[in-house]
């Protein structure tokens, strides 16, 4: 099983890759904000004795967005947790077919996330959060956006699989 | 029957290399289509699986571990434990186990620990004349203490899935985690007597111990502050994670002065990326678990299991066996999210304490990270040590036996786990 790290065989830098890099920095920044909110909460409750309720709600919303977009970055980098001991050992065309099947599964899920994420976001427009009053459907929007963003990323991965595989087979 | 087909389909996709989250997601979507259930439920359950304040403990403790390593805290702890037990036979091996017990008090993940300190420990043991087989087996096994001694990512996930207070689970994990360490140290002592493991130094050096302890004071205080804060009700388990981050940052940056800003930025992005890959599995597993509940699998499972026995010990032993097998083939977070709704009704009927079960599950899932063919710590250590899986499998068995003995002991004697939470008034 591969740990979450950048896959050395991931596609070279491209528009999608640069965008993923930018998003990676943003989600790191979001974690910084979440840590600060949690520390603020502890400080307000135990030092000033004035507990706040909104940081919890905001942190949870930020977490959902960061996870969705972090997941998109991991698709671009091909660094999602996976069991790679069979995939890594299958050579040549069969290996490319296994990789293609893997990418097609991601594509199917990404399409589901994009299409039904948007549908669910649209159908839950009336609900609002308890303390900050934002739309509860903001929890579903990142799923739709991240799913849509994954689609071109998967297509890039597929092109990379076949161009790399074709080149290797051509050399043989 | 159709449930079994879709579970097997998800497993098959995982085995051929589809990322775990997407294998579960694809199987869930296919199953929803098969059942003709509106696919909006997939998105709803996916979001619900991630939408929890308690889950923030995950990135916090991963981040604290990253900052601890870059901030020099890890080195100070290793120097202290070497000074403490380096003079006995197999001293460095004992020191590595004690170090892992201390690291576990700040980080909560075996994988994070393996990736962070596995390289340092393997090199040190190699330089000190340990056989590679022994080093690989010991270091991997010691990593399993990480998810048991609080804080623990598995306990956070279980606490949310089973609606059990995470702070109570953390306190319950303390004695079992220490017992795992003692079990490993007894194995080392036995092997040292038979095979003559090397010493790090010839005699106990009191001066080195005092110096290293003084240097490591702030590092050693980190677990005390975190666990003490939770037990004392100063902060919740999630807030403890944020406090741990702040503590590791301040100590590494301004006391030890080893933490660079580039390390800090890197730690934040690494921690969030690791969290995203874990939590997307949790979200997708949640969709799958919802489908299992929708198909009334928990009720059927309870009926079948209670047909075998109504003894809590027998049920627990059966479940532990099942989880040990599952742990060989699946990722821990996915197992917990998917099986807890199925298992909890049975536990409630036979009167098993959910805190006891949660701690047993953490020990069990930790073992799953080192058991072939799909243990995640196993792959990290194999990668670092440049050894194949069969070499790894040969190296871990003496240590795995001692850990399984501890697991059986904990299963049959619940008071070992529950004594501390009761003593501090959490139960």
Coordinates of C-alpha atoms in Angstrom, one line a residue:
Chain A
X1 CA 0.0 0.0 0.0
X2 CA 1.4 3.4 -0.8
X3 CA 1.5 6.1 1.7
X4 CA 0.2 9.5 0.8
X5 CA 3.1 11.0 -1.0
X6 CA 3.7 12.3 -4.5
X7 CA 3.8 9.6 -7.0
X8 CA 7.0 9.9 -9.1
X9 CA 5.1 8.6 -12.1
X10 CA 2.5 11.3 -11.9
X11 CA 2.1 13.4 -15.0
X12 CA 4.7 16.2 -15.5
X13 CA 3.8 19.7 -14.6
X14 CA 1.0 21.1 -16.6
X15 CA -1.8 23.6 -16.2
X16 CA -3.7 21.1 -14.0
X17 CA -0.4 20.3 -12.1
X18 CA 0.2 24.1 -11.4
X19 CA -3.4 24.5 -10.3
X20 CA -3.0 21.5 -8.0
X21 CA 0.2 23.1 -6.5
X22 CA -1.7 26.3 -5.8
X23 CA -4.6 24.4 -4.2
X24 CA -2.2 22.4 -2.0
X25 CA -0.8 25.7 -0.6
X26 CA -4.4 27.0 0.0
X27 CA -5.5 23.8 1.9
X28 CA -2.3 24.1 4.0
X29 CA -3.3 27.7 4.7
X30 CA -6.9 26.5 5.6
X31 CA -5.4 24.1 8.2
X32 CA -3.5 27.1 9.7
X33 CA -6.8 29.0 10.0
X34 CA -8.5 25.9 11.6
X35 CA -5.6 25.5 14.2
X36 CA -5.9 29.2 15.0
X37 CA -9.7 29.0 15.5
X38 CA -9.3 26.0 17.8
X39 CA -6.6 27.8 19.9
X40 CA -8.8 30.9 20.0
X41 CA -11.7 28.7 21.3
X42 CA -9.5 27.3 24.1
X43 CA -8.2 30.8 25.0
X44 CA -11.6 32.4 25.1
X45 CA -13.1 29.6 27.2
X46 CA -10.4 29.1 29.8
X47 CA -8.6 32.5 29.9
X48 CA -11.4 35.0 29.3
X49 CA -14.3 32.7 30.3
X50 CA -16.2 33.8 27.2
X51 CA -16.8 30.7 25.1
X52 CA -17.4 31.1 21.4
X53 CA -19.7 28.8 19.3
X54 CA -19.0 30.0 15.8
X55 CA -15.4 28.8 15.5
X56 CA -16.6 25.2 15.7
X57 CA -19.1 25.7 12.9
X58 CA -16.6 27.6 10.7
X59 CA -13.8 25.0 11.3
X60 CA -16.0 22.1 10.2
X61 CA -17.1 23.9 7.0
X62 CA -13.4 24.7 6.2
X63 CA -12.5 21.0 6.9
X64 CA -15.0 19.7 4.4
X65 CA -13.7 22.2 1.7
X66 CA -10.1 21.3 2.5
X67 CA -10.7 17.6 2.3
X68 CA -12.6 17.9 -1.0
X69 CA -9.9 20.0 -2.6
X70 CA -7.0 18.1 -1.0
X71 CA -8.6 15.0 -2.5
X72 CA -8.5 16.7 -6.0
X73 CA -4.8 17.4 -5.5
X74 CA -4.2 13.8 -4.5
X75 CA -5.9 12.7 -7.8
X76 CA -3.6 14.9 -9.8
X77 CA -0.5 13.6 -7.9
X78 CA -1.9 10.1 -7.9
X79 CA -1.1 10.0 -4.2
X80 CA -4.4 8.6 -2.8
X81 CA -3.9 5.6 -0.5
X82 CA -4.0 2.5 -2.6
X83 CA -2.8 -1.1 -2.6
X84 CA -0.1 -1.0 -5.3
X85 CA 1.7 -4.3 -5.0
X86 CA -0.2 -5.9 -7.9
X87 CA -0.4 -2.8 -10.0
X88 CA 3.3 -2.2 -9.6
X89 CA 4.2 -5.8 -10.7
X90 CA 2.0 -6.1 -13.7
X91 CA 4.2 -5.3 -16.8
X92 CA 3.5 -3.7 -20.2
X93 CA 0.1 -3.5 -21.7
X94 CA -1.6 -5.4 -18.9
X95 CA -0.2 -2.8 -16.4
X96 CA -1.5 0.0 -18.5
X97 CA -4.9 -1.6 -18.6
X98 CA -5.0 -2.0 -14.8
X99 CA -4.0 1.7 -14.5
X100 CA -6.7 2.6 -17.0
X101 CA -9.3 0.7 -15.0
X102 CA -8.2 2.5 -11.9
X103 CA -8.4 5.9 -13.5
X104 CA -11.9 5.0 -15.0
X105 CA -13.1 4.2 -11.5
X106 CA -11.9 7.6 -10.2
X107 CA -13.6 9.2 -13.3
X108 CA -16.9 7.5 -12.5
X109 CA -16.8 8.6 -8.9
X110 CA -15.7 12.1 -9.9
X111 CA -18.6 12.4 -12.3
X112 CA -21.0 11.2 -9.5
X113 CA -19.6 13.8 -7.1
X114 CA -19.9 16.6 -9.7
X115 CA -23.3 15.8 -11.0
X116 CA -25.1 14.7 -7.8
X117 CA -23.1 17.1 -5.6
X118 CA -24.5 20.0 -7.7
X119 CA -28.0 18.5 -7.6
X120 CA -27.9 18.1 -3.8
X121 CA -26.4 21.6 -3.4
X122 CA -29.2 23.1 -5.5
X123 CA -32.0 21.1 -3.7
X124 CA -30.9 22.1 -0.2
X125 CA -30.7 25.8 -0.7
X126 CA -33.1 26.8 2.1
X127 CA -31.3 25.4 5.1
X128 CA -29.0 27.7 7.2
X129 CA -26.3 27.0 9.8
X130 CA -27.1 27.6 13.5
X131 CA -24.7 30.4 14.5
X132 CA -23.2 32.0 11.4
X133 CA -26.4 31.7 9.2
X134 CA -24.7 30.5 6.0
X135 CA -26.4 28.0 3.7
X136 CA -26.0 24.4 4.9
X137 CA -25.7 23.5 1.3
X138 CA -22.1 25.0 1.4
X139 CA -21.1 21.6 2.8
X140 CA -22.1 19.9 -0.5
X141 CA -20.7 22.5 -2.9
X142 CA -17.0 21.5 -2.5
X143 CA -18.0 17.9 -3.4
X144 CA -19.4 19.1 -6.7
X145 CA -16.5 21.5 -7.5
X146 CA -13.8 19.0 -6.5
X147 CA -15.5 16.2 -8.5
X148 CA -15.7 18.5 -11.6
X149 CA -12.0 19.4 -11.1
X150 CA -11.0 15.8 -10.9
X151 CA -12.4 15.0 -14.4
X152 CA -9.7 16.8 -16.4
X153 CA -7.1 15.6 -13.9
X154 CA -8.1 12.0 -14.5
X155 CA -8.1 12.6 -18.3
X156 CA -4.5 13.9 -18.0
X157 CA -3.6 10.9 -16.0
X158 CA -5.1 8.6 -18.7
X159 CA -3.2 10.4 -21.4
X160 CA 0.0 10.0 -19.4
X161 CA -0.6 6.3 -18.8
X162 CA -1.0 5.6 -22.5
X163 CA 1.7 7.9 -23.9
X164 CA 4.2 6.6 -21.3
X165 CA 3.2 3.0 -22.0
X166 CA 3.2 3.5 -25.7
X167 CA 6.7 5.0 -25.6
X168 CA 8.0 2.0 -23.5
X169 CA 6.4 -0.5 -25.8
X170 CA 7.8 1.3 -28.8
X171 CA 11.3 1.1 -27.4
X172 CA 10.9 -2.7 -26.9
Chain B
X1 CA -26.4 -11.9 -1.4
X2 CA -26.1 -8.7 -3.4
X3 CA -24.4 -7.0 -0.5
X4 CA -21.7 -9.6 -0.5
X5 CA -21.2 -9.1 -4.3
X6 CA -20.6 -5.4 -3.9
X7 CA -18.3 -5.8 -0.9
X8 CA -16.3 -8.3 -2.9
X9 CA -16.3 -5.9 -5.9
X10 CA -14.9 -3.1 -3.7
X11 CA -12.2 -5.4 -2.4
X12 CA -11.3 -6.6 -5.9
X13 CA -11.0 -3.0 -7.1
X14 CA -8.7 -2.2 -4.1
X15 CA -6.5 -5.2 -4.8
X16 CA -5.9 -4.3 -8.4
X17 CA -4.8 -0.8 -7.3
X18 CA -7.8 1.5 -7.5
X19 CA -7.4 4.1 -4.7
X20 CA -9.2 2.8 -1.6
X21 CA -11.6 5.8 -1.4
X22 CA -12.6 5.5 -5.1
X23 CA -13.0 1.7 -4.9
X24 CA -15.5 2.2 -2.1
X25 CA -17.1 5.1 -3.9
X26 CA -17.5 3.2 -7.2
X27 CA -18.9 0.2 -5.4
X28 CA -21.3 2.5 -3.4
X29 CA -22.5 4.2 -6.6
X30 CA -23.0 0.9 -8.4
X31 CA -24.9 -0.5 -5.4
X32 CA -27.2 2.6 -5.2
X33 CA -27.9 2.2 -9.0
X34 CA -28.6 -1.5 -8.4
X35 CA -31.0 -0.8 -5.6
X36 CA -32.6 2.1 -7.5
X37 CA -32.0 4.5 -4.6
X38 CA -31.6 8.2 -5.5
X39 CA -27.9 8.9 -5.9
X40 CA -28.2 12.1 -3.9
X41 CA -27.8 9.9 -0.9
X42 CA -24.2 9.2 -2.0
X43 CA -23.3 12.9 -1.8
X44 CA -25.2 13.4 1.5
X45 CA -23.4 10.5 3.2
X46 CA -20.0 11.5 1.7
X47 CA -20.4 14.9 3.2
X48 CA -21.8 13.6 6.5
X49 CA -18.8 11.3 6.9
X50 CA -16.4 14.3 6.9
X51 CA -18.6 17.0 8.5
X52 CA -17.6 16.6 12.2
X53 CA -15.7 18.9 14.5
X54 CA -14.1 15.9 16.3
X55 CA -12.4 14.9 13.1
X56 CA -10.2 17.9 13.3
X57 CA -8.2 16.0 15.8
X58 CA -6.7 14.0 12.9
X59 CA -4.9 16.9 11.1
X60 CA -4.0 18.4 14.4
X61 CA -2.2 15.3 15.7
X62 CA -0.6 14.6 12.3
X63 CA 0.6 18.2 12.2
X64 CA 1.9 18.0 15.8
X65 CA 4.0 14.9 14.8
X66 CA 5.4 16.7 11.8
X67 CA 6.4 19.8 13.8
X68 CA 7.8 17.5 16.6
X69 CA 10.2 15.8 14.1
X70 CA 11.3 19.0 12.4
X71 CA 11.6 20.8 15.7
X72 CA 14.2 18.5 17.2
X73 CA 11.9 17.0 19.8
X74 CA 12.3 13.5 18.3
X75 CA 16.1 13.6 18.5
X76 CA 15.9 14.7 22.2
X77 CA 13.6 11.9 23.1
X78 CA 15.8 9.3 21.3
X79 CA 18.9 10.6 23.1
X80 CA 17.1 10.4 26.5
X81 CA 15.8 6.8 25.9
X82 CA 19.3 5.7 24.7
X83 CA 20.8 7.1 28.0
X84 CA 18.1 5.3 30.0
X85 CA 18.4 1.8 28.7
X86 CA 21.4 1.8 26.3
X87 CA 23.6 -0.1 28.8
X88 CA 21.4 -3.3 28.8
X89 CA 21.6 -6.1 26.2
X90 CA 19.5 -5.0 23.2
X91 CA 19.6 -1.5 24.7
X92 CA 18.9 0.3 21.4
X93 CA 16.0 -1.9 20.7
X94 CA 14.5 -1.2 24.1
X95 CA 15.2 2.5 23.6
X96 CA 13.3 2.5 20.3
X97 CA 10.2 0.9 22.0
X98 CA 10.3 3.5 24.8
X99 CA 10.8 6.3 22.3
X100 CA 7.8 5.1 20.3
X101 CA 5.7 5.0 23.5
X102 CA 6.6 8.7 24.2
X103 CA 6.1 9.8 20.5
X104 CA 2.7 8.1 20.6
X105 CA 1.7 10.6 23.3
X106 CA 1.9 13.3 20.7
X107 CA 1.2 11.7 17.4
X108 CA -1.7 9.4 16.7
X109 CA -0.8 7.4 13.6
X110 CA 1.5 4.4 13.1
X111 CA 2.0 5.4 9.5
X112 CA 3.1 9.0 10.4
X113 CA 5.5 7.6 13.0
X114 CA 6.9 5.0 10.6
X115 CA 7.5 7.6 7.9
X116 CA 9.0 10.1 10.3
X117 CA 11.3 8.1 12.5
X118 CA 11.6 4.7 10.8
X119 CA 14.6 5.9 8.7
X120 CA 16.5 7.2 11.8
X121 CA 15.8 4.1 13.9
X122 CA 16.7 1.6 11.1
X123 CA 20.0 3.4 10.4
X124 CA 20.9 3.6 14.1
X125 CA 20.2 -0.1 14.7
X126 CA 22.2 -1.1 11.5
X127 CA 25.2 1.0 12.7
X128 CA 24.9 -0.7 16.1
X129 CA 25.3 -4.2 14.7
X130 CA 21.6 -5.4 14.7
X131 CA 20.6 -7.8 12.0
X132 CA 18.3 -6.1 9.5
X133 CA 15.6 -8.8 10.0
X134 CA 15.5 -8.0 13.7
X135 CA 15.5 -4.2 13.2
X136 CA 12.7 -4.3 10.6
X137 CA 10.5 -6.5 12.7
X138 CA 11.0 -4.6 15.9
X139 CA 10.6 -1.1 14.5
X140 CA 7.5 -2.0 12.6
X141 CA 5.9 -3.7 15.6
X142 CA 6.8 -0.7 17.9
X143 CA 4.9 1.6 15.5
X144 CA 1.7 -0.3 16.4
X145 CA 1.8 1.4 19.8
X146 CA 1.1 4.8 18.0
X147 CA -2.6 4.3 17.5
X148 CA -3.2 2.9 21.0
X149 CA -1.5 5.4 23.4
X150 CA -3.5 8.6 23.2
X151 CA -3.9 10.5 21.0
X152 CA -5.1 8.0 18.4
X153 CA -6.6 8.6 14.9
X154 CA -8.4 5.3 15.0
X155 CA -10.0 6.1 18.4
X156 CA -11.2 9.5 16.9
X157 CA -12.9 7.7 14.0
X158 CA -14.4 5.0 16.2
X159 CA -15.6 7.6 18.8
X160 CA -17.5 9.4 16.1
X161 CA -18.9 6.3 14.4
X162 CA -20.0 4.7 17.7
X163 CA -20.9 7.9 19.6
X164 CA -18.4 7.2 22.4
X165 CA -16.5 10.1 24.1
X166 CA -13.1 10.3 22.5
X167 CA -11.5 11.6 25.7
X168 CA -12.6 8.5 27.6
X169 CA -11.2 6.3 24.8
X170 CA -7.9 8.1 24.9
X171 CA -7.6 7.5 28.6
X172 CA -8.6 3.9 28.2
X173 CA -5.8 3.4 25.6
X174 CA -3.0 4.4 28.0
X175 CA -2.5 1.2 30.0
X176 CA -3.0 -1.1 26.9
X177 CA -0.5 0.9 25.0
X178 CA 2.1 0.6 27.8
X179 CA 1.3 -3.1 28.0
X180 CA 2.1 -3.5 24.3
X181 CA 5.4 -1.8 24.9
X182 CA 6.2 -4.1 27.8
X183 CA 5.2 -7.1 25.7
X184 CA 7.7 -6.0 23.0
X185 CA 10.4 -5.3 25.5
X186 CA 10.0 -8.8 27.1
X187 CA 10.4 -10.3 23.6
X188 CA 13.6 -8.2 23.1
X189 CA 14.9 -9.4 26.5
X190 CA 14.1 -13.0 25.6
X191 CA 15.9 -12.7 22.2
X192 CA 18.8 -10.8 23.8
X193 CA 19.3 -13.7 26.2
X194 CA 19.2 -16.3 23.5
X195 CA 20.9 -14.5 20.6
X196 CA 23.1 -11.9 22.4
X197 CA 21.9 -8.6 21.1
X198 CA 24.5 -5.8 21.3
X199 CA 24.6 -3.1 24.0
X200 CA 24.7 0.6 23.1
X201 CA 27.3 1.4 25.8
X202 CA 29.1 -0.8 28.4
X203 CA 27.9 0.9 31.6
X204 CA 25.0 3.1 32.8
X205 CA 26.0 6.8 32.5
X206 CA 24.2 8.9 35.1
X207 CA 25.6 12.1 33.8
X208 CA 24.4 11.4 30.2
X209 CA 21.0 10.5 31.6
X210 CA 20.7 13.8 33.5
X211 CA 21.9 15.9 30.6
X212 CA 19.7 14.2 28.1
X213 CA 16.7 14.4 30.4
X214 CA 17.2 18.1 31.0
X215 CA 17.5 18.6 27.3
X216 CA 14.4 16.6 26.6
X217 CA 12.2 18.1 29.4
X218 CA 9.9 20.0 27.1
X219 CA 9.7 17.0 24.7
X220 CA 8.7 14.7 27.6
X221 CA 6.2 17.2 28.9
X222 CA 4.3 17.2 25.6
X223 CA 2.4 13.9 26.2
X224 CA 1.8 14.8 29.8
X225 CA 0.3 18.2 28.9
X226 CA -1.9 16.7 26.2
X227 CA -3.2 13.7 28.2
X228 CA -3.4 15.7 31.4
X229 CA -5.4 18.4 29.7
X230 CA -8.0 15.9 28.4
X231 CA -8.3 14.0 31.7
X232 CA -8.5 17.3 33.7
X233 CA -11.3 18.6 31.5
X234 CA -9.2 21.6 30.4
X235 CA -9.8 20.9 26.7
X236 CA -11.6 18.4 24.5
X237 CA -9.7 15.8 22.5
X238 CA -9.9 18.0 19.4
X239 CA -8.7 21.1 21.2
X240 CA -5.9 19.0 22.7
X241 CA -4.7 18.5 19.1
X242 CA -4.6 22.2 18.5
X243 CA -2.8 22.7 21.8
X244 CA -0.3 20.0 20.8
X245 CA 0.4 21.8 17.5
X246 CA 0.9 25.1 19.3
X247 CA 3.1 23.4 21.9
X248 CA 5.3 21.6 19.3
X249 CA 5.6 24.8 17.3
X250 CA 6.7 27.0 20.3
X251 CA 9.1 24.4 21.7
X252 CA 10.7 23.6 18.3
X253 CA 10.9 27.2 17.1
X254 CA 11.7 29.1 20.2
X255 CA 13.2 26.7 22.7
X256 CA 15.2 24.2 20.7
X257 CA 15.4 26.7 17.8
X258 CA 15.6 23.9 15.2
X259 CA 12.2 24.5 13.5
X260 CA 12.6 26.5 10.2
X261 CA 9.7 28.4 8.6
X262 CA 10.0 26.3 5.5
X263 CA 9.4 23.2 7.7
X264 CA 6.3 24.8 9.2
X265 CA 4.8 25.6 5.8
X266 CA 5.7 22.1 4.6
X267 CA 4.2 20.5 7.7
X268 CA 0.8 22.3 7.2
X269 CA 0.5 21.2 3.6
X270 CA 1.7 17.7 4.3
X271 CA -0.7 17.3 7.3
X272 CA -3.7 18.6 5.4
X273 CA -2.9 16.4 2.3
X274 CA -2.5 13.3 4.5
X275 CA -5.8 14.2 6.3
X276 CA -7.6 14.7 2.9
X277 CA -6.5 11.2 1.7
X278 CA -7.7 9.7 5.0
X279 CA -10.9 11.6 5.4
X280 CA -12.1 11.0 1.8
X281 CA -11.8 7.3 2.6
X282 CA -13.9 8.0 5.6
X283 CA -16.5 9.8 3.6
X284 CA -16.8 7.1 0.9
X285 CA -16.9 4.4 3.6
X286 CA -19.7 6.3 5.2
X287 CA -21.7 6.0 2.0
X288 CA -21.0 2.2 2.0
X289 CA -21.9 1.8 5.6
X290 CA -25.2 3.6 5.1
X291 CA -26.0 1.2 2.3
X292 CA -25.2 -1.8 4.6
X293 CA -27.6 -0.3 7.2
X294 CA -30.2 0.4 4.5
X295 CA -30.1 -3.3 3.6
X296 CA -30.5 -4.2 7.3
X297 CA -27.1 -6.0 7.4
X298 CA -26.5 -5.0 11.0
X299 CA -29.6 -6.8 12.2
X300 CA -28.8 -9.9 10.1
X301 CA -25.2 -9.9 11.4
X302 CA -26.3 -9.6 15.0
X303 CA -28.7 -12.5 14.6
X304 CA -26.1 -14.8 13.1
X305 CA -23.4 -13.9 15.7
X306 CA -25.8 -14.2 18.7
X307 CA -26.8 -17.6 17.3
X308 CA -23.2 -18.8 17.9
X309 CA -22.9 -17.5 21.5
X310 CA -24.2 -14.9 24.0
X311 CA -21.0 -14.8 26.0
X312 CA -19.3 -11.4 25.8
X313 CA -15.8 -13.1 25.9
X314 CA -16.7 -15.4 23.0
X315 CA -18.3 -12.6 20.9
X316 CA -15.3 -10.4 21.5
X317 CA -12.8 -13.1 20.6
X318 CA -14.8 -13.9 17.4
X319 CA -14.9 -10.2 16.5
X320 CA -11.2 -9.7 17.2
X321 CA -10.4 -12.7 14.9
X322 CA -12.6 -11.2 12.2
X323 CA -10.9 -7.8 12.6
X324 CA -7.4 -9.3 12.4
X325 CA -8.4 -11.0 9.1
X326 CA -10.0 -7.8 7.8
X327 CA -7.0 -5.8 8.9
X328 CA -4.8 -7.9 6.6
X329 CA -6.8 -6.8 3.6
X330 CA -8.3 -3.4 4.2
X331 CA -7.5 0.1 5.4
X332 CA -8.3 0.6 9.1
X333 CA -10.4 3.8 8.8
X334 CA -12.6 2.1 6.1
X335 CA -13.0 -1.0 8.3
X336 CA -14.0 1.0 11.3
X337 CA -16.6 3.2 9.5
X338 CA -18.1 0.3 7.6
X339 CA -18.3 -2.3 10.4
X340 CA -19.1 -0.3 13.5
X341 CA -22.8 0.3 12.7
X342 CA -23.0 -3.5 12.0
X343 CA -21.2 -4.6 15.2
X344 CA -22.5 -2.1 17.8
X345 CA -26.0 -3.7 18.2
X346 CA -24.3 -7.1 19.0
X347 CA -22.1 -5.5 21.6
X348 CA -25.0 -3.7 23.2
X349 CA -27.0 -7.0 23.4
X350 CA -24.2 -8.9 25.1
X351 CA -23.1 -6.1 27.4
X352 CA -19.7 -5.2 26.1
X353 CA -18.5 -1.8 27.2
X354 CA -18.0 0.4 24.0
X355 CA -14.9 2.0 25.5
X356 CA -13.3 -1.4 26.1
X357 CA -14.2 -2.5 22.5
X358 CA -12.9 0.8 21.0
X359 CA -9.5 0.3 22.6
X360 CA -9.4 -3.4 21.5
X361 CA -10.3 -2.2 18.0
X362 CA -7.4 0.3 18.1
X363 CA -5.0 -2.5 19.1
X364 CA -6.4 -4.8 16.4
X365 CA -6.3 -2.2 13.7
X366 CA -2.7 -1.2 14.7
X367 CA -1.8 -4.9 14.2
X368 CA -3.4 -4.7 10.8
X369 CA -0.9 -2.1 9.7
X370 CA 2.0 -4.5 9.9
X371 CA 0.3 -7.7 8.7
X372 CA 0.8 -8.8 5.1
X373 CA -0.3 -8.6 2.4
X374 CA -1.8 -5.1 2.8
X375 CA -0.4 -3.5 6.0
X376 CA 0.3 0.1 5.3
X377 CA 3.2 0.4 7.9
X378 CA 4.6 -2.7 6.4
X379 CA 4.9 -0.9 3.0
X380 CA 6.4 2.2 4.5
X381 CA 9.1 0.2 6.3
X382 CA 9.7 -2.1 3.4
X383 CA 10.2 1.0 1.3
X384 CA 12.6 2.6 3.8
X385 CA 14.6 -0.6 4.5
X386 CA 14.5 -1.7 0.9
X387 CA 13.3 -5.2 1.8
X388 CA 10.6 -7.4 0.1
X389 CA 7.3 -8.3 1.8
X390 CA 8.3 -11.9 2.4
X391 CA 11.4 -10.7 4.3
X392 CA 9.2 -8.4 6.3
X393 CA 6.7 -11.2 7.1
X394 CA 9.6 -13.4 8.4
X395 CA 10.9 -10.5 10.6
X396 CA 7.8 -9.5 12.4
X397 CA 6.4 -12.8 13.7
X398 CA 8.1 -13.0 17.1
X399 CA 6.9 -9.5 17.9
X400 CA 3.5 -10.0 16.4
X401 CA 3.0 -13.0 18.7
X402 CA 3.7 -10.9 21.8
X403 CA 1.2 -8.2 20.6
X404 CA -1.5 -10.8 19.9
X405 CA -1.0 -12.2 23.4
X406 CA -1.5 -8.6 24.8
X407 CA -4.6 -8.3 22.6
X408 CA -6.1 -11.6 24.0
X409 CA -5.3 -10.5 27.5
X410 CA -7.0 -7.2 27.0
X411 CA -10.0 -8.9 25.4
X412 CA -10.5 -11.3 28.3
X413 CA -9.7 -8.8 31.1
X414 CA -11.8 -5.6 30.4
X415 CA -10.7 -4.0 33.7
X416 CA -7.2 -3.5 32.4
X417 CA -8.6 -1.1 29.9
X418 CA -11.4 0.4 32.0
X419 CA -9.6 0.8 35.3
X420 CA -8.0 4.2 34.4
X421 CA -11.1 5.8 32.9
X422 CA -13.1 4.7 36.0
X423 CA -10.3 6.0 38.3
X424 CA -10.4 9.5 36.8
X425 CA -14.2 9.5 36.8
X426 CA -14.8 9.3 33.0
X427 CA -16.8 6.1 33.4

